[in-house]
Each structure stands twice: as C-alpha cells, then as structure tokens.
JSON list of C-alpha atoms in Angstrom, two decimals:
[
{"chain": "A", "resi": 180, "resn": "MET", "atom": "CA", "xyz": [0.00, 0.00, 0.00]},
{"chain": "A", "resi": 181, "resn": "ALA", "atom": "CA", "xyz": [1.25, 3.47, -0.91]},
{"chain": "A", "resi": 182, "resn": "LYS", "atom": "CA", "xyz": [2.29, 5.77, 1.90]},
{"chain": "A", "resi": 183, "resn": "THR", "atom": "CA", "xyz": [0.32, 9.01, 2.37]},
{"chain": "A", "resi": 184, "resn": "TYR", "atom": "CA", "xyz": [2.16, 12.34, 2.21]},
{"chain": "A", "resi": 185, "resn": "SER", "atom": "CA", "xyz": [1.28, 15.96, 2.84]},
{"chain": "A", "resi": 186, "resn": "MET", "atom": "CA", "xyz": [2.76, 19.27, 1.72]},
{"chain": "A", "resi": 187, "resn": "ASP", "atom": "CA", "xyz": [2.58, 22.60, 3.45]},
{"chain": "A", "resi": 188, "resn": "SER", "atom": "CA", "xyz": [2.26, 25.71, 1.28]},
{"chain": "A", "resi": 189, "resn": "GLU", "atom": "CA", "xyz": [6.05, 26.15, 1.07]},
{"chain": "A", "resi": 190, "resn": "GLN", "atom": "CA", "xyz": [6.53, 22.56, -0.06]},
{"chain": "A", "resi": 191, "resn": "GLN", "atom": "CA", "xyz": [3.76, 23.02, -2.62]},
{"chain": "A", "resi": 192, "resn": "LYS", "atom": "CA", "xyz": [5.65, 26.03, -4.04]},
{"chain": "A", "resi": 193, "resn": "GLU", "atom": "CA", "xyz": [8.88, 24.02, -4.18]},
{"chain": "A", "resi": 194, "resn": "ALA", "atom": "CA", "xyz": [7.18, 21.03, -5.81]},
{"chain": "A", "resi": 195, "resn": "LEU", "atom": "CA", "xyz": [5.52, 23.35, -8.32]},
{"chain": "A", "resi": 196, "resn": "ALA", "atom": "CA", "xyz": [8.89, 24.92, -9.17]},
{"chain": "A", "resi": 197, "resn": "SER", "atom": "CA", "xyz": [10.39, 21.45, -9.61]},
{"chain": "A", "resi": 198, "resn": "ALA", "atom": "CA", "xyz": [7.52, 20.36, -11.85]},
{"chain": "A", "resi": 199, "resn": "LYS", "atom": "CA", "xyz": [8.05, 23.44, -14.02]},
{"chain": "A", "resi": 200, "resn": "ALA", "atom": "CA", "xyz": [11.79, 22.74, -14.21]},
{"chain": "A", "resi": 201, "resn": "PHE", "atom": "CA", "xyz": [11.21, 19.11, -15.29]},
{"chain": "A", "resi": 202, "resn": "LEU", "atom": "CA", "xyz": [8.76, 20.30, -17.95]},
{"chain": "A", "resi": 203, "resn": "LYS", "atom": "CA", "xyz": [11.22, 22.90, -19.19]},
{"chain": "A", "resi": 204, "resn": "ALA", "atom": "CA", "xyz": [13.95, 20.25, -19.40]},
{"chain": "A", "resi": 205, "resn": "ALA", "atom": "CA", "xyz": [11.60, 17.98, -21.37]},
{"chain": "A", "resi": 206, "resn": "LYS", "atom": "CA", "xyz": [10.85, 20.77, -23.82]},
{"chain": "A", "resi": 207, "resn": "VAL", "atom": "CA", "xyz": [14.57, 21.42, -24.34]},
{"chain": "A", "resi": 208, "resn": "LEU", "atom": "CA", "xyz": [15.14, 17.70, -24.96]},
{"chain": "A", "resi": 209, "resn": "ASN", "atom": "CA", "xyz": [12.19, 17.66, -27.38]},
{"chain": "A", "resi": 210, "resn": "ALA", "atom": "CA", "xyz": [13.30, 20.78, -29.29]},
{"chain": "A", "resi": 211, "resn": "PRO", "atom": "CA", "xyz": [13.37, 20.43, -33.10]},
{"chain": "A", "resi": 212, "resn": "GLU", "atom": "CA", "xyz": [17.16, 20.60, -33.19]},
{"chain": "A", "resi": 213, "resn": "ASN", "atom": "CA", "xyz": [17.25, 17.44, -31.05]},
{"chain": "A", "resi": 214, "resn": "ASN", "atom": "CA", "xyz": [14.77, 15.38, -33.07]},
{"chain": "A", "resi": 215, "resn": "ASP", "atom": "CA", "xyz": [17.52, 13.21, -34.55]},
{"chain": "A", "resi": 216, "resn": "GLU", "atom": "CA", "xyz": [18.86, 12.37, -31.10]},
{"chain": "A", "resi": 217, "resn": "MET", "atom": "CA", "xyz": [16.89, 9.24, -30.18]},
{"chain": "A", "resi": 218, "resn": "ILE", "atom": "CA", "xyz": [19.05, 8.87, -27.08]},
{"chain": "A", "resi": 219, "resn": "LEU", "atom": "CA", "xyz": [17.26, 11.95, -25.68]},
{"chain": "A", "resi": 220, "resn": "MET", "atom": "CA", "xyz": [13.83, 10.27, -25.84]},
{"chain": "A", "resi": 221, "resn": "THR", "atom": "CA", "xyz": [14.24, 8.50, -22.50]},
{"chain": "A", "resi": 222, "resn": "PRO", "atom": "CA", "xyz": [15.14, 11.61, -20.46]},
{"chain": "A", "resi": 223, "resn": "CYS", "atom": "CA", "xyz": [12.48, 13.59, -22.34]},
{"chain": "A", "resi": 224, "resn": "ALA", "atom": "CA", "xyz": [9.81, 11.02, -21.48]},
{"chain": "A", "resi": 225, "resn": "ILE", "atom": "CA", "xyz": [10.88, 10.73, -17.85]},
{"chain": "A", "resi": 226, "resn": "ASN", "atom": "CA", "xyz": [11.02, 14.50, -17.35]},
{"chain": "A", "resi": 227, "resn": "THR", "atom": "CA", "xyz": [7.62, 15.06, -18.97]},
{"chain": "A", "resi": 228, "resn": "VAL", "atom": "CA", "xyz": [5.81, 12.36, -17.03]},
{"chain": "A", "resi": 229, "resn": "PHE", "atom": "CA", "xyz": [7.53, 13.30, -13.78]},
{"chain": "A", "resi": 230, "resn": "SER", "atom": "CA", "xyz": [6.45, 16.92, -14.24]},
{"chain": "A", "resi": 231, "resn": "CYS", "atom": "CA", "xyz": [2.85, 15.69, -14.63]},
{"chain": "A", "resi": 232, "resn": "GLU", "atom": "CA", "xyz": [3.20, 13.59, -11.50]},
{"chain": "A", "resi": 233, "resn": "LEU", "atom": "CA", "xyz": [4.44, 16.56, -9.48]},
{"chain": "A", "resi": 234, "resn": "PHE", "atom": "CA", "xyz": [1.77, 18.91, -10.87]},
{"chain": "A", "resi": 235, "resn": "LEU", "atom": "CA", "xyz": [-0.90, 16.37, -9.91]},
{"chain": "A", "resi": 236, "resn": "LYS", "atom": "CA", "xyz": [0.51, 15.90, -6.41]},
{"chain": "A", "resi": 237, "resn": "VAL", "atom": "CA", "xyz": [0.51, 19.68, -5.91]},
{"chain": "A", "resi": 238, "resn": "LEU", "atom": "CA", "xyz": [-3.09, 19.91, -7.12]},
{"chain": "A", "resi": 239, "resn": "ILE", "atom": "CA", "xyz": [-4.20, 17.05, -4.87]},
{"chain": "A", "resi": 240, "resn": "SER", "atom": "CA", "xyz": [-2.31, 18.50, -1.91]},
{"chain": "A", "resi": 241, "resn": "LYS", "atom": "CA", "xyz": [-3.91, 21.92, -2.43]},
{"chain": "A", "resi": 242, "resn": "SER", "atom": "CA", "xyz": [-7.40, 20.46, -2.41]},
{"chain": "A", "resi": 243, "resn": "THR", "atom": "CA", "xyz": [-7.17, 17.61, 0.11]},
{"chain": "A", "resi": 244, "resn": "GLY", "atom": "CA", "xyz": [-3.97, 18.27, 2.02]},
{"chain": "A", "resi": 245, "resn": "THR", "atom": "CA", "xyz": [-2.60, 14.78, 1.38]},
{"chain": "A", "resi": 246, "resn": "PHE", "atom": "CA", "xyz": [-1.70, 12.51, -1.53]},
{"chain": "A", "resi": 247, "resn": "LYS", "atom": "CA", "xyz": [-0.57, 8.92, -1.96]},
{"chain": "A", "resi": 248, "resn": "GLY", "atom": "CA", "xyz": [3.05, 8.21, -2.89]},
{"chain": "A", "resi": 249, "resn": "LEU", "atom": "CA", "xyz": [2.10, 6.81, -6.28]},
{"chain": "A", "resi": 250, "resn": "HIS", "atom": "CA", "xyz": [3.69, 7.26, -9.70]},
{"chain": "A", "resi": 251, "resn": "GLY", "atom": "CA", "xyz": [0.69, 6.17, -11.79]},
{"chain": "A", "resi": 252, "resn": "ILE", "atom": "CA", "xyz": [-0.67, 9.21, -13.56]},
{"chain": "A", "resi": 253, "resn": "TYR", "atom": "CA", "xyz": [-4.16, 7.77, -13.98]},
{"chain": "A", "resi": 254, "resn": "ASP", "atom": "CA", "xyz": [-4.27, 6.93, -10.27]},
{"chain": "A", "resi": 255, "resn": "LEU", "atom": "CA", "xyz": [-3.19, 10.43, -9.33]},
{"chain": "A", "resi": 256, "resn": "PHE", "atom": "CA", "xyz": [-5.66, 11.99, -11.78]},
{"chain": "A", "resi": 257, "resn": "GLN", "atom": "CA", "xyz": [-8.45, 9.93, -10.18]},
{"chain": "A", "resi": 258, "resn": "ALA", "atom": "CA", "xyz": [-7.44, 11.34, -6.78]},
{"chain": "A", "resi": 259, "resn": "LEU", "atom": "CA", "xyz": [-8.18, 14.91, -7.94]},
{"chain": "A", "resi": 260, "resn": "ASP", "atom": "CA", "xyz": [-11.37, 16.53, -6.81]},
{"chain": "A", "resi": 261, "resn": "GLN", "atom": "CA", "xyz": [-14.22, 16.50, -9.34]},
{"chain": "A", "resi": 262, "resn": "ASN", "atom": "CA", "xyz": [-13.95, 20.22, -10.11]},
{"chain": "A", "resi": 263, "resn": "LYS", "atom": "CA", "xyz": [-10.29, 19.91, -11.13]},
{"chain": "A", "resi": 264, "resn": "LYS", "atom": "CA", "xyz": [-10.98, 16.85, -13.27]},
{"chain": "A", "resi": 265, "resn": "ALA", "atom": "CA", "xyz": [-13.90, 18.67, -14.87]},
{"chain": "A", "resi": 266, "resn": "SER", "atom": "CA", "xyz": [-11.57, 21.54, -15.74]},
{"chain": "A", "resi": 267, "resn": "ILE", "atom": "CA", "xyz": [-8.59, 19.50, -16.97]},
{"chain": "A", "resi": 268, "resn": "GLU", "atom": "CA", "xyz": [-10.28, 16.82, -19.06]},
{"chain": "A", "resi": 269, "resn": "PRO", "atom": "CA", "xyz": [-12.14, 19.08, -21.53]},
{"chain": "A", "resi": 270, "resn": "ALA", "atom": "CA", "xyz": [-9.09, 21.35, -21.90]},
{"chain": "A", "resi": 271, "resn": "PHE", "atom": "CA", "xyz": [-6.97, 18.33, -22.80]},
{"chain": "A", "resi": 272, "resn": "ASN", "atom": "CA", "xyz": [-9.57, 16.78, -25.10]},
{"chain": "A", "resi": 273, "resn": "LYS", "atom": "CA", "xyz": [-9.84, 20.09, -26.95]},
{"chain": "A", "resi": 274, "resn": "LYS", "atom": "CA", "xyz": [-6.08, 20.40, -27.49]},
{"chain": "A", "resi": 275, "resn": "VAL", "atom": "CA", "xyz": [-5.21, 16.76, -28.20]},
{"chain": "A", "resi": 276, "resn": "VAL", "atom": "CA", "xyz": [-7.11, 15.10, -31.01]},
{"chain": "A", "resi": 277, "resn": "PHE", "atom": "CA", "xyz": [-6.03, 11.48, -31.00]},
{"chain": "A", "resi": 278, "resn": "SER", "atom": "CA", "xyz": [-7.81, 10.73, -34.27]},
{"chain": "A", "resi": 279, "resn": "LYS", "atom": "CA", "xyz": [-4.95, 12.58, -36.01]},
{"chain": "A", "resi": 280, "resn": "PHE", "atom": "CA", "xyz": [-2.62, 9.75, -35.03]},
{"chain": "A", "resi": 281, "resn": "SER", "atom": "CA", "xyz": [-3.06, 6.54, -37.02]},
{"chain": "A", "resi": 282, "resn": "ASN", "atom": "CA", "xyz": [-1.29, 4.33, -34.46]},
{"chain": "A", "resi": 283, "resn": "ILE", "atom": "CA", "xyz": [-3.22, 5.50, -31.36]},
{"chain": "A", "resi": 284, "resn": "SER", "atom": "CA", "xyz": [-6.63, 4.25, -30.30]},
{"chain": "A", "resi": 285, "resn": "TYR", "atom": "CA", "xyz": [-7.32, 6.70, -27.48]},
{"chain": "A", "resi": 286, "resn": "ASN", "atom": "CA", "xyz": [-10.46, 8.82, -27.57]},
{"chain": "A", "resi": 287, "resn": "CYS", "atom": "CA", "xyz": [-10.00, 11.06, -24.54]},
{"chain": "A", "resi": 288, "resn": "LEU", "atom": "CA", "xyz": [-7.79, 11.94, -21.59]},
{"chain": "A", "resi": 289, "resn": "THR", "atom": "CA", "xyz": [-9.11, 9.05, -19.48]},
{"chain": "A", "resi": 290, "resn": "ASP", "atom": "CA", "xyz": [-8.24, 6.50, -22.18]},
{"chain": "A", "resi": 291, "resn": "PHE", "atom": "CA", "xyz": [-4.80, 8.05, -22.56]},
{"chain": "A", "resi": 292, "resn": "LEU", "atom": "CA", "xyz": [-4.08, 8.04, -18.82]},
{"chain": "A", "resi": 293, "resn": "LYS", "atom": "CA", "xyz": [-5.25, 4.46, -18.36]},
{"chain": "A", "resi": 294, "resn": "ALA", "atom": "CA", "xyz": [-3.04, 3.22, -21.19]},
{"chain": "A", "resi": 295, "resn": "GLU", "atom": "CA", "xyz": [-0.05, 5.36, -20.23]},
{"chain": "A", "resi": 296, "resn": "ASN", "atom": "CA", "xyz": [-0.42, 5.07, -16.43]},
{"chain": "A", "resi": 297, "resn": "ASP", "atom": "CA", "xyz": [2.97, 3.43, -15.88]},
{"chain": "A", "resi": 298, "resn": "ASP", "atom": "CA", "xyz": [5.04, 5.46, -18.36]},
{"chain": "A", "resi": 299, "resn": "PHE", "atom": "CA", "xyz": [7.23, 6.92, -15.62]},
{"chain": "A", "resi": 300, "resn": "ILE", "atom": "CA", "xyz": [8.26, 3.47, -14.41]},
{"chain": "A", "resi": 301, "resn": "GLU", "atom": "CA", "xyz": [8.52, 1.98, -17.89]},
{"chain": "A", "resi": 302, "resn": "TRP", "atom": "CA", "xyz": [10.67, 4.78, -19.27]},
{"chain": "A", "resi": 303, "resn": "ARG", "atom": "CA", "xyz": [12.89, 4.91, -16.17]},
{"chain": "A", "resi": 304, "resn": "TYR", "atom": "CA", "xyz": [13.84, 1.35, -17.03]},
{"chain": "A", "resi": 305, "resn": "SER", "atom": "CA", "xyz": [13.53, 1.66, -20.81]},
{"chain": "A", "resi": 306, "resn": "TYR", "atom": "CA", "xyz": [16.57, -0.54, -21.36]},
{"chain": "A", "resi": 307, "resn": "GLU", "atom": "CA", "xyz": [14.45, -3.49, -20.14]},
{"chain": "A", "resi": 308, "resn": "ASN", "atom": "CA", "xyz": [11.75, -2.98, -22.79]},
{"chain": "A", "resi": 309, "resn": "THR", "atom": "CA", "xyz": [12.53, -2.37, -26.45]},
{"chain": "A", "resi": 310, "resn": "LYS", "atom": "CA", "xyz": [8.89, -1.86, -27.50]},
{"chain": "A", "resi": 311, "resn": "LEU", "atom": "CA", "xyz": [8.10, 1.38, -25.72]},
{"chain": "A", "resi": 312, "resn": "SER", "atom": "CA", "xyz": [6.26, 4.22, -27.35]},
{"chain": "A", "resi": 313, "resn": "PHE", "atom": "CA", "xyz": [5.67, 7.73, -26.10]},
{"chain": "A", "resi": 314, "resn": "THR", "atom": "CA", "xyz": [3.13, 10.30, -27.24]},
{"chain": "A", "resi": 315, "resn": "ILE", "atom": "CA", "xyz": [5.22, 13.36, -26.44]},
{"chain": "A", "resi": 316, "resn": "THR", "atom": "CA", "xyz": [2.76, 15.89, -27.84]},
{"chain": "A", "resi": 317, "resn": "ALA", "atom": "CA", "xyz": [-0.05, 14.64, -25.61]},
{"chain": "A", "resi": 318, "resn": "TRP", "atom": "CA", "xyz": [2.17, 14.48, -22.53]},
{"chain": "A", "resi": 319, "resn": "ILE", "atom": "CA", "xyz": [3.49, 18.02, -22.97]},
{"chain": "A", "resi": 320, "resn": "GLU", "atom": "CA", "xyz": [-0.05, 19.34, -23.54]},
{"chain": "A", "resi": 321, "resn": "LEU", "atom": "CA", "xyz": [-1.18, 17.59, -20.36]},
{"chain": "A", "resi": 322, "resn": "ALA", "atom": "CA", "xyz": [1.76, 19.00, -18.39]},
{"chain": "A", "resi": 323, "resn": "GLU", "atom": "CA", "xyz": [0.99, 22.52, -19.60]},
{"chain": "A", "resi": 324, "resn": "ILE", "atom": "CA", "xyz": [-2.68, 22.18, -18.64]},
{"chain": "A", "resi": 325, "resn": "LEU", "atom": "CA", "xyz": [-1.75, 20.81, -15.22]},
{"chain": "A", "resi": 326, "resn": "GLN", "atom": "CA", "xyz": [0.73, 23.65, -14.76]},
{"chain": "A", "resi": 327, "resn": "SER", "atom": "CA", "xyz": [-1.96, 26.17, -15.57]},
{"chain": "A", "resi": 328, "resn": "GLU", "atom": "CA", "xyz": [-4.28, 24.58, -13.01]},
{"chain": "A", "resi": 329, "resn": "ALA", "atom": "CA", "xyz": [-1.55, 24.43, -10.36]},
{"chain": "A", "resi": 330, "resn": "ASP", "atom": "CA", "xyz": [-0.68, 28.09, -10.92]},
{"chain": "A", "resi": 331, "resn": "LYS", "atom": "CA", "xyz": [-4.22, 29.17, -10.01]}
]
C-alpha cells in the first residue's frame, strides 16, 4: 500500500517549481534541433511524465492536504477533486485530437491516462523494454494544462 504524504504551502511552491523545471527540461530535450537524437527520448519522457506527477501531487495536496506516494498518472488523476478533473479533461480533449494519429486508439484523456499510467516506471527502465512508445505531444499538452491549473 502506498504511503500518504502531505505538503505545506512552502513545499507546494517548491514542488511546483520542480515540476516546471522538469517540464522545461523535457521541452529542451524535445526541441526540433534534437529530433535526430533518439538517445534523448528516455530523459524527455521521464522529465515530462515526472512533471505531470508533481503537478498532480501539488493539485491534490492543495485540495485535500494529502496525496498517496504513487507514480501512476491515472491513479493520481483519479485522486483529484471532481472540479479539477472537470476543468482538466475538456481542456486536454480540446487540445489533443487522437484521431490525427493513425497508431493510437485513445479517444479522450481518461483512455490516454489508463493506457499510459505506468510510463514513468517503464521509461525509467527503458533498457528493459525495447517496445516502448511515447506520445510526447499529448504528454506536454497535459503537463501545460496541469501547470496552468496548479498556478491558479
């Protein structure tokens, strides 16, 4: 069972700053000039998903005071209060149109999060699995939406 954590307002600010830094690092790694550098995909994926994890933990902490020490993004998203979910999901579904991608069968944020729930763990140990894929555009959009919500 996952341990329960809490953050005071100062820790929330620090976690938010860290989440922003991880997202910024992911964007640098994903910059067009680095597109030919496949070796950068692993740190890009890890930084992007970790930023989402931290943004979600800040959002949960702000609303409930505590959060579980989980890495699963779907699990953390489910722990958000209904108002936050109701704000995030339509914003994501408006920005990310999965039907544009021929190799993806997701229809909405919930589908995406369920399928990609363990990306942080899988990409941390990417050398163990040669068949990983990563939808960087969707992850960065999600991170930016979560950042916007956490900044409120």
